[in-house]
Coordinates of C-alpha atoms and ligand atoms in Angstrom, one line a residue:
M1 CA -0.5 -12.2 -41.6
K2 CA 1.6 -9.4 -39.8
P3 CA -0.3 -7.4 -37.1
R4 CA -1.7 -4.2 -38.3
L5 CA -0.8 -1.3 -35.3
L6 CA -1.3 2.5 -35.2
V7 CA 1.5 4.3 -34.6
L8 CA 0.8 8.2 -33.2
S9 CA 3.9 10.3 -32.6
L10 CA 3.5 13.3 -30.1
G11 CA 6.9 14.9 -30.5
G12 CA 9.7 14.7 -27.8
T13 CA 13.4 14.3 -28.0
I14 CA 12.8 11.3 -30.2
T15 CA 12.0 13.7 -33.2
M16 CA 14.1 16.4 -32.2
V17 CA 17.2 17.8 -34.3
P18 CA 19.4 20.8 -34.1
S19 CA 17.2 24.1 -35.0
A20 CA 18.9 27.4 -36.4
E21 CA 17.8 29.1 -33.2
G22 CA 19.8 26.8 -31.3
G23 CA 19.1 23.8 -29.3
I24 CA 16.8 20.4 -30.1
T25 CA 13.7 21.0 -31.2
P26 CA 11.0 18.7 -32.3
K27 CA 10.9 18.2 -36.0
L28 CA 10.3 14.8 -37.5
G29 CA 7.0 13.2 -37.8
A30 CA 5.7 9.4 -37.5
E31 CA 6.6 8.6 -40.6
E32 CA 9.9 9.6 -40.7
L33 CA 10.7 7.8 -37.3
V34 CA 9.0 4.9 -38.6
A35 CA 11.0 4.8 -42.3
S36 CA 14.2 5.1 -40.1
V37 CA 14.3 1.9 -38.9
P38 CA 13.6 -0.8 -41.8
A39 CA 13.5 -3.6 -39.5
L40 CA 9.8 -2.3 -38.1
A41 CA 8.4 -3.9 -41.4
D42 CA 8.9 -7.2 -40.5
A43 CA 7.3 -6.8 -37.5
A44 CA 4.1 -4.8 -38.3
E45 CA 2.1 -3.6 -40.8
I46 CA 2.0 0.0 -40.0
E47 CA -0.2 3.1 -40.2
A48 CA 1.9 6.3 -39.0
R49 CA 0.0 9.6 -37.8
S50 CA 1.5 12.8 -36.3
P51 CA -1.0 14.6 -34.4
F52 CA 1.4 16.8 -32.4
R53 CA 5.0 17.7 -33.2
L54 CA 5.4 19.0 -29.3
P55 CA 7.9 18.8 -26.8
S56 CA 6.4 17.0 -23.9
P57 CA 5.8 19.3 -21.3
S58 CA 3.3 21.1 -23.7
L59 CA 1.3 18.2 -24.0
T60 CA -2.0 18.2 -21.8
P61 CA -3.9 15.7 -20.4
E62 CA -7.2 17.0 -22.6
D63 CA -4.3 16.2 -25.7
L64 CA -4.2 12.8 -24.2
V65 CA -7.6 11.9 -23.8
A66 CA -8.1 12.7 -27.9
V67 CA -5.3 10.2 -28.2
A68 CA -7.4 8.1 -26.1
G69 CA -10.1 8.8 -28.7
E70 CA -8.3 7.8 -31.9
I71 CA -6.7 4.7 -30.3
D72 CA -10.0 3.6 -29.2
A73 CA -11.8 4.6 -32.7
A74 CA -8.4 2.4 -34.4
F75 CA -9.3 -0.5 -32.2
A76 CA -12.5 -0.5 -33.3
A77 CA -11.7 -0.4 -37.1
G78 CA -9.6 -3.5 -36.7
F79 CA -5.9 -2.5 -35.7
D80 CA -4.6 -4.9 -33.5
G81 CA -2.5 -2.4 -31.1
A82 CA -1.3 1.0 -31.0
V83 CA 2.4 3.0 -30.4
V84 CA 2.5 6.5 -29.0
I85 CA 5.8 8.3 -29.6
Q86 CA 6.3 11.2 -26.9
G87 CA 8.6 13.0 -25.0
T88 CA 10.1 11.3 -21.7
D89 CA 9.1 13.9 -19.6
T90 CA 5.5 13.1 -19.6
I91 CA 5.3 9.7 -20.3
E92 CA 4.5 8.3 -16.9
E93 CA 1.2 10.6 -17.0
S94 CA 0.7 10.3 -20.5
A95 CA 0.5 6.3 -20.2
F96 CA -1.5 6.5 -17.6
I97 CA -4.1 8.6 -19.0
L98 CA -4.4 6.1 -21.7
D99 CA -4.4 3.5 -19.2
L100 CA -7.4 4.5 -17.4
L101 CA -9.2 5.4 -20.4
V102 CA -8.4 3.1 -23.6
R103 CA -10.8 -0.1 -23.3
G104 CA -9.7 -2.3 -25.5
D105 CA -7.7 -5.8 -25.1
Q106 CA -4.9 -4.4 -27.7
P107 CA -1.8 -3.6 -26.8
V108 CA -1.0 0.3 -26.2
V109 CA 2.9 0.9 -26.2
V110 CA 4.2 4.6 -25.1
T111 CA 7.8 4.7 -25.7
G112 CA 10.1 8.1 -26.6
A113 CA 14.0 8.9 -26.6
M114 CA 16.6 10.2 -24.3
R115 CA 18.9 11.3 -26.9
G116 CA 18.0 13.4 -29.7
A117 CA 17.3 11.9 -33.2
D118 CA 20.6 13.0 -34.2
A119 CA 22.8 12.4 -31.2
P120 CA 25.6 10.0 -31.3
G121 CA 24.3 6.9 -30.0
A122 CA 20.3 7.9 -30.5
D123 CA 18.2 5.3 -28.5
G124 CA 15.2 6.1 -30.6
P125 CA 15.1 3.7 -33.0
A126 CA 15.8 0.5 -30.8
N127 CA 13.0 2.0 -28.4
L128 CA 10.7 2.4 -31.2
L129 CA 11.6 -1.3 -32.5
S130 CA 11.2 -2.2 -29.1
A131 CA 7.7 -0.7 -28.8
V132 CA 6.3 -2.2 -31.8
R133 CA 7.8 -5.4 -31.0
V134 CA 5.6 -5.4 -27.9
A135 CA 2.5 -3.9 -29.6
A136 CA 2.3 -6.8 -32.0
A137 CA 3.3 -9.5 -29.0
P138 CA -0.3 -11.4 -28.3
E139 CA 1.3 -11.7 -24.7
A140 CA 1.3 -7.7 -24.3
R141 CA -2.8 -8.0 -25.0
G142 CA -4.7 -7.3 -21.9
L143 CA -2.1 -5.6 -20.1
G144 CA -3.0 -2.0 -20.0
T145 CA -0.9 0.8 -21.4
L146 CA 3.0 -0.1 -21.2
A147 CA 5.9 1.8 -21.1
V148 CA 8.7 0.5 -23.3
L149 CA 12.2 1.8 -23.3
N150 CA 15.8 0.9 -23.0
Y151 CA 14.4 -2.8 -23.3
D152 CA 12.5 -2.3 -20.5
I153 CA 8.6 -3.1 -20.2
H154 CA 7.0 -1.4 -17.7
A155 CA 3.7 -1.3 -16.5
A156 CA 1.3 2.4 -16.7
R157 CA 0.7 2.8 -13.3
F158 CA 3.9 1.7 -12.0
V159 CA 6.5 3.8 -14.1
Q160 CA 8.7 7.2 -13.2
K161 CA 10.9 8.9 -15.0
S162 CA 14.0 8.7 -12.2
H163 CA 16.9 10.5 -14.4
T164 CA 17.5 13.5 -16.2
A165 CA 19.6 12.4 -19.0
L166 CA 20.3 8.3 -19.0
P167 CA 18.8 6.4 -21.6
S168 CA 18.2 4.0 -18.8
A169 CA 15.8 6.6 -17.1
F170 CA 12.8 5.1 -16.6
L171 CA 11.9 2.5 -13.5
S172 CA 9.2 1.1 -11.8
P173 CA 10.3 1.5 -8.4
L174 CA 7.7 -0.1 -6.6
V175 CA 7.4 -3.7 -8.2
G176 CA 10.1 -3.3 -10.9
P177 CA 9.9 -4.3 -14.7
I178 CA 6.9 -6.1 -15.7
G179 CA 9.2 -7.9 -18.5
T180 CA 12.0 -7.1 -20.7
M181 CA 13.2 -7.4 -24.7
I182 CA 15.6 -10.0 -25.1
E183 CA 16.4 -11.5 -28.2
G184 CA 14.1 -9.7 -30.0
R185 CA 10.9 -10.3 -28.2
P186 CA 9.0 -9.5 -25.2
R187 CA 9.5 -11.6 -22.1
F188 CA 7.1 -10.8 -19.5
Y189 CA 7.8 -12.3 -16.0
V190 CA 4.6 -10.8 -14.4
T191 CA 1.2 -9.8 -15.9
P192 CA -0.4 -7.0 -13.4
R193 CA -4.3 -7.3 -13.8
R194 CA -6.3 -4.6 -15.3
N195 CA -7.6 -2.3 -13.4
P196 CA -11.2 -0.6 -14.5
C197 CA -11.3 1.8 -17.1
L198 CA -12.9 5.1 -16.8
P199 CA -15.5 6.5 -19.6
H200 CA -13.5 9.1 -22.0
D201 CA -16.6 10.7 -23.6
V202 CA -17.6 12.4 -20.7
G203 CA -16.0 15.9 -21.4
A204 CA -12.3 17.1 -20.4
P205 CA -10.7 16.4 -17.3
A206 CA -11.3 18.4 -14.3
P207 CA -8.8 20.9 -13.2
V208 CA -6.8 19.3 -9.8
A209 CA -3.9 20.9 -8.4
L210 CA -1.2 19.2 -7.2
L211 CA 1.1 20.5 -3.8
K212 CA 4.1 18.9 -2.5
C213 CA 4.7 19.2 1.0
P214 CA 8.1 20.6 2.3
M215 CA 9.3 20.7 5.9
G216 CA 7.9 23.9 8.0
N217 CA 4.6 25.4 8.9
D218 CA 4.3 27.4 5.9
T219 CA 0.6 27.1 4.8
R220 CA 0.3 30.5 2.5
L221 CA -0.3 28.1 -0.7
L222 CA -2.6 25.4 0.7
G223 CA -4.6 28.4 2.6
G224 CA -4.8 29.9 -0.7
L225 CA -6.0 26.8 -2.8
A226 CA -9.8 27.0 -2.5
G227 CA -10.2 30.8 -4.2
L228 CA -8.2 29.2 -7.4
G229 CA -11.0 27.2 -9.2
Y230 CA -9.6 24.1 -8.9
A231 CA -12.1 21.1 -8.8
G232 CA -9.8 19.2 -6.6
A233 CA -6.4 18.9 -5.1
V234 CA -3.5 16.1 -4.3
I235 CA -1.3 16.7 -1.6
E236 CA 2.2 15.0 -1.4
G237 CA 2.6 14.8 1.9
M238 CA 6.0 13.6 3.8
G239 CA 6.7 9.6 4.5
A240 CA 3.3 7.4 4.5
G241 CA 1.5 10.6 4.4
H242 CA 2.0 13.3 6.9
V243 CA 2.3 17.1 7.2
H244 CA 2.8 19.7 9.7
A245 CA 0.7 19.8 12.5
D246 CA -0.7 23.3 11.2
A247 CA -1.0 22.3 8.0
A248 CA -3.7 19.8 9.1
P249 CA -6.9 22.3 10.0
V250 CA -6.2 24.2 6.6
L251 CA -6.0 21.2 4.3
G252 CA -9.5 19.7 6.8
E253 CA -11.0 23.0 5.4
L254 CA -9.8 22.3 1.8
A255 CA -11.3 19.0 2.0
R256 CA -14.7 20.8 2.6
A257 CA -14.9 22.8 -0.3
M258 CA -13.4 20.1 -3.0
P259 CA -12.2 16.4 -2.6
V260 CA -8.7 16.3 -1.5
V261 CA -6.2 13.4 -2.0
L262 CA -3.2 12.8 0.2
A263 CA -0.5 11.3 -2.1
S264 CA 3.4 10.9 -0.6
R265 CA 6.3 12.9 -1.8
V266 CA 8.6 9.8 -1.9
M267 CA 9.5 8.1 -4.3
T268 CA 7.5 5.2 -3.9
G269 CA 5.1 3.2 -1.6
P270 CA 1.4 3.3 -0.9
V271 CA 0.0 6.1 1.4
F272 CA -0.5 4.3 5.0
T273 CA -4.2 5.1 6.8
R274 CA -4.3 3.6 10.0
T275 CA -0.9 3.9 11.4
Y276 CA 0.1 7.2 13.2
G277 CA -2.3 9.1 15.5
Y278 CA -0.2 12.7 15.9
P279 CA -1.9 16.0 14.2
G280 CA -1.3 16.0 10.5
A281 CA -0.5 12.4 10.5
E282 CA -2.7 10.0 7.9
I283 CA -5.3 9.0 10.6
D284 CA -5.5 12.5 11.4
L285 CA -5.6 13.8 7.4
L286 CA -8.2 10.8 6.2
D287 CA -10.3 11.7 9.8
R288 CA -10.6 15.3 8.6
G289 CA -11.8 14.1 4.8
L290 CA -8.8 13.9 2.7
L291 CA -8.7 10.8 0.6
A292 CA -5.2 8.1 0.1
A293 CA -4.2 8.0 -3.1
G294 CA -2.8 4.4 -2.2
Y295 CA 0.6 3.8 -4.1
L296 CA -0.5 6.1 -7.2
S297 CA 2.4 9.0 -7.2
G298 CA 0.9 12.3 -6.9
L299 CA 1.2 13.0 -10.6
K300 CA -1.0 9.7 -11.2
A301 CA -3.3 10.2 -8.5
R302 CA -4.0 14.0 -9.8
L303 CA -4.6 12.5 -13.5
L304 CA -7.2 10.0 -12.1
L305 CA -8.9 12.4 -9.9
A306 CA -9.1 14.9 -12.5
L307 CA -10.7 11.9 -14.9
A308 CA -12.9 11.1 -12.2
L309 CA -14.6 14.5 -11.1
R310 CA -16.2 14.4 -14.7
G311 CA -18.3 11.6 -13.2
G312 CA -19.5 14.2 -10.3
T313 CA -18.0 14.5 -6.5
D314 CA -20.1 11.7 -5.3
R315 CA -17.5 10.9 -2.0
K316 CA -18.2 6.5 -2.7
A317 CA -17.5 6.8 -6.4
L318 CA -14.2 8.9 -5.6
E319 CA -13.2 6.6 -3.4
A320 CA -14.2 3.7 -5.8
A321 CA -11.8 5.0 -8.2
F322 CA -9.2 5.1 -6.2
A323 CA -9.4 1.6 -4.2
P324 CA -7.9 -0.3 -6.9
Y325 CA -4.7 1.6 -6.2
A326 CA -4.7 0.6 -2.5
Ligands
LIG401 N1 12.2 17.5 -23.1 C1 11.7 16.2 -23.8 C2 10.2 16.0 -23.9 O1 9.8 15.7 -22.7 C3 12.5 15.0 -23.3 C4 12.5 13.7 -23.8 O2 11.7 13.8 -24.7 O3 13.2 13.0 -23.7 O4 9.7 16.5 -25.1

């Protein structure tokens, strides 16, 4: 019997065709996308739904919490896996939210396309076929949420969009892809251990600010953050987690008002915790109450903090949420 898969389309370039107003806009739904790739019928029995038809910059964390709920319900009803189709701009964030929230061992695969549905050499059909084949594969069970594009299979916690235009835009700069589609079937070369899930039925993600630290001693944005209604903040420091010396006391004060997580603005690599001793370096900032993001990018650290804060601001609980990513 063929595996039964839920295919959810949220929009994105893979669904876009030229509009009368100019430019490409989301139009196609999951059923049309699935119908356009006849080989999908050999891989799985598919139920196609289109909860959104949005460009992915207009998706919100709340939308993805709802998608996680729909996938959990489908798994409880007997589906063997799920594929989420969406815009590539926010795949690294959506995939990580699903990785944090969807509990079952059934594969969840996120895909999209860098070229519009009508473009010569459109990559959407091949990406959708690969995503379905991965979601249907028993070897993909228990690996958490995966992102599949351009024949590469990435783990959600590592994947990043790394180019604005190329079909090869998706990389996992820290570890590389965990597998590849070869001759129409997934080959996994490493199997990451699954990190703990967070509950997804405890309310909306908390508002968390994300700020990147540029060179200089301008602390106006950092200083103004506490009054803006955020429940937490993620700071992308320089290098291994460093800021201008003048920013350190401002961050210390912010950390007294809300949980503040220290990530890095560098493309990849964990923030340090015990190497540099100068004012504004990681030892100083952690002593002032910041939490280390580990190897999570600022984008992913923001989502983990936003979901973890639904359980309250207990320091130990927040440290435990970030500990698997150290
Ligand atoms: N701007 C588009 C989106 O994220 C890009 C894409 O899908 O590739 O919806």
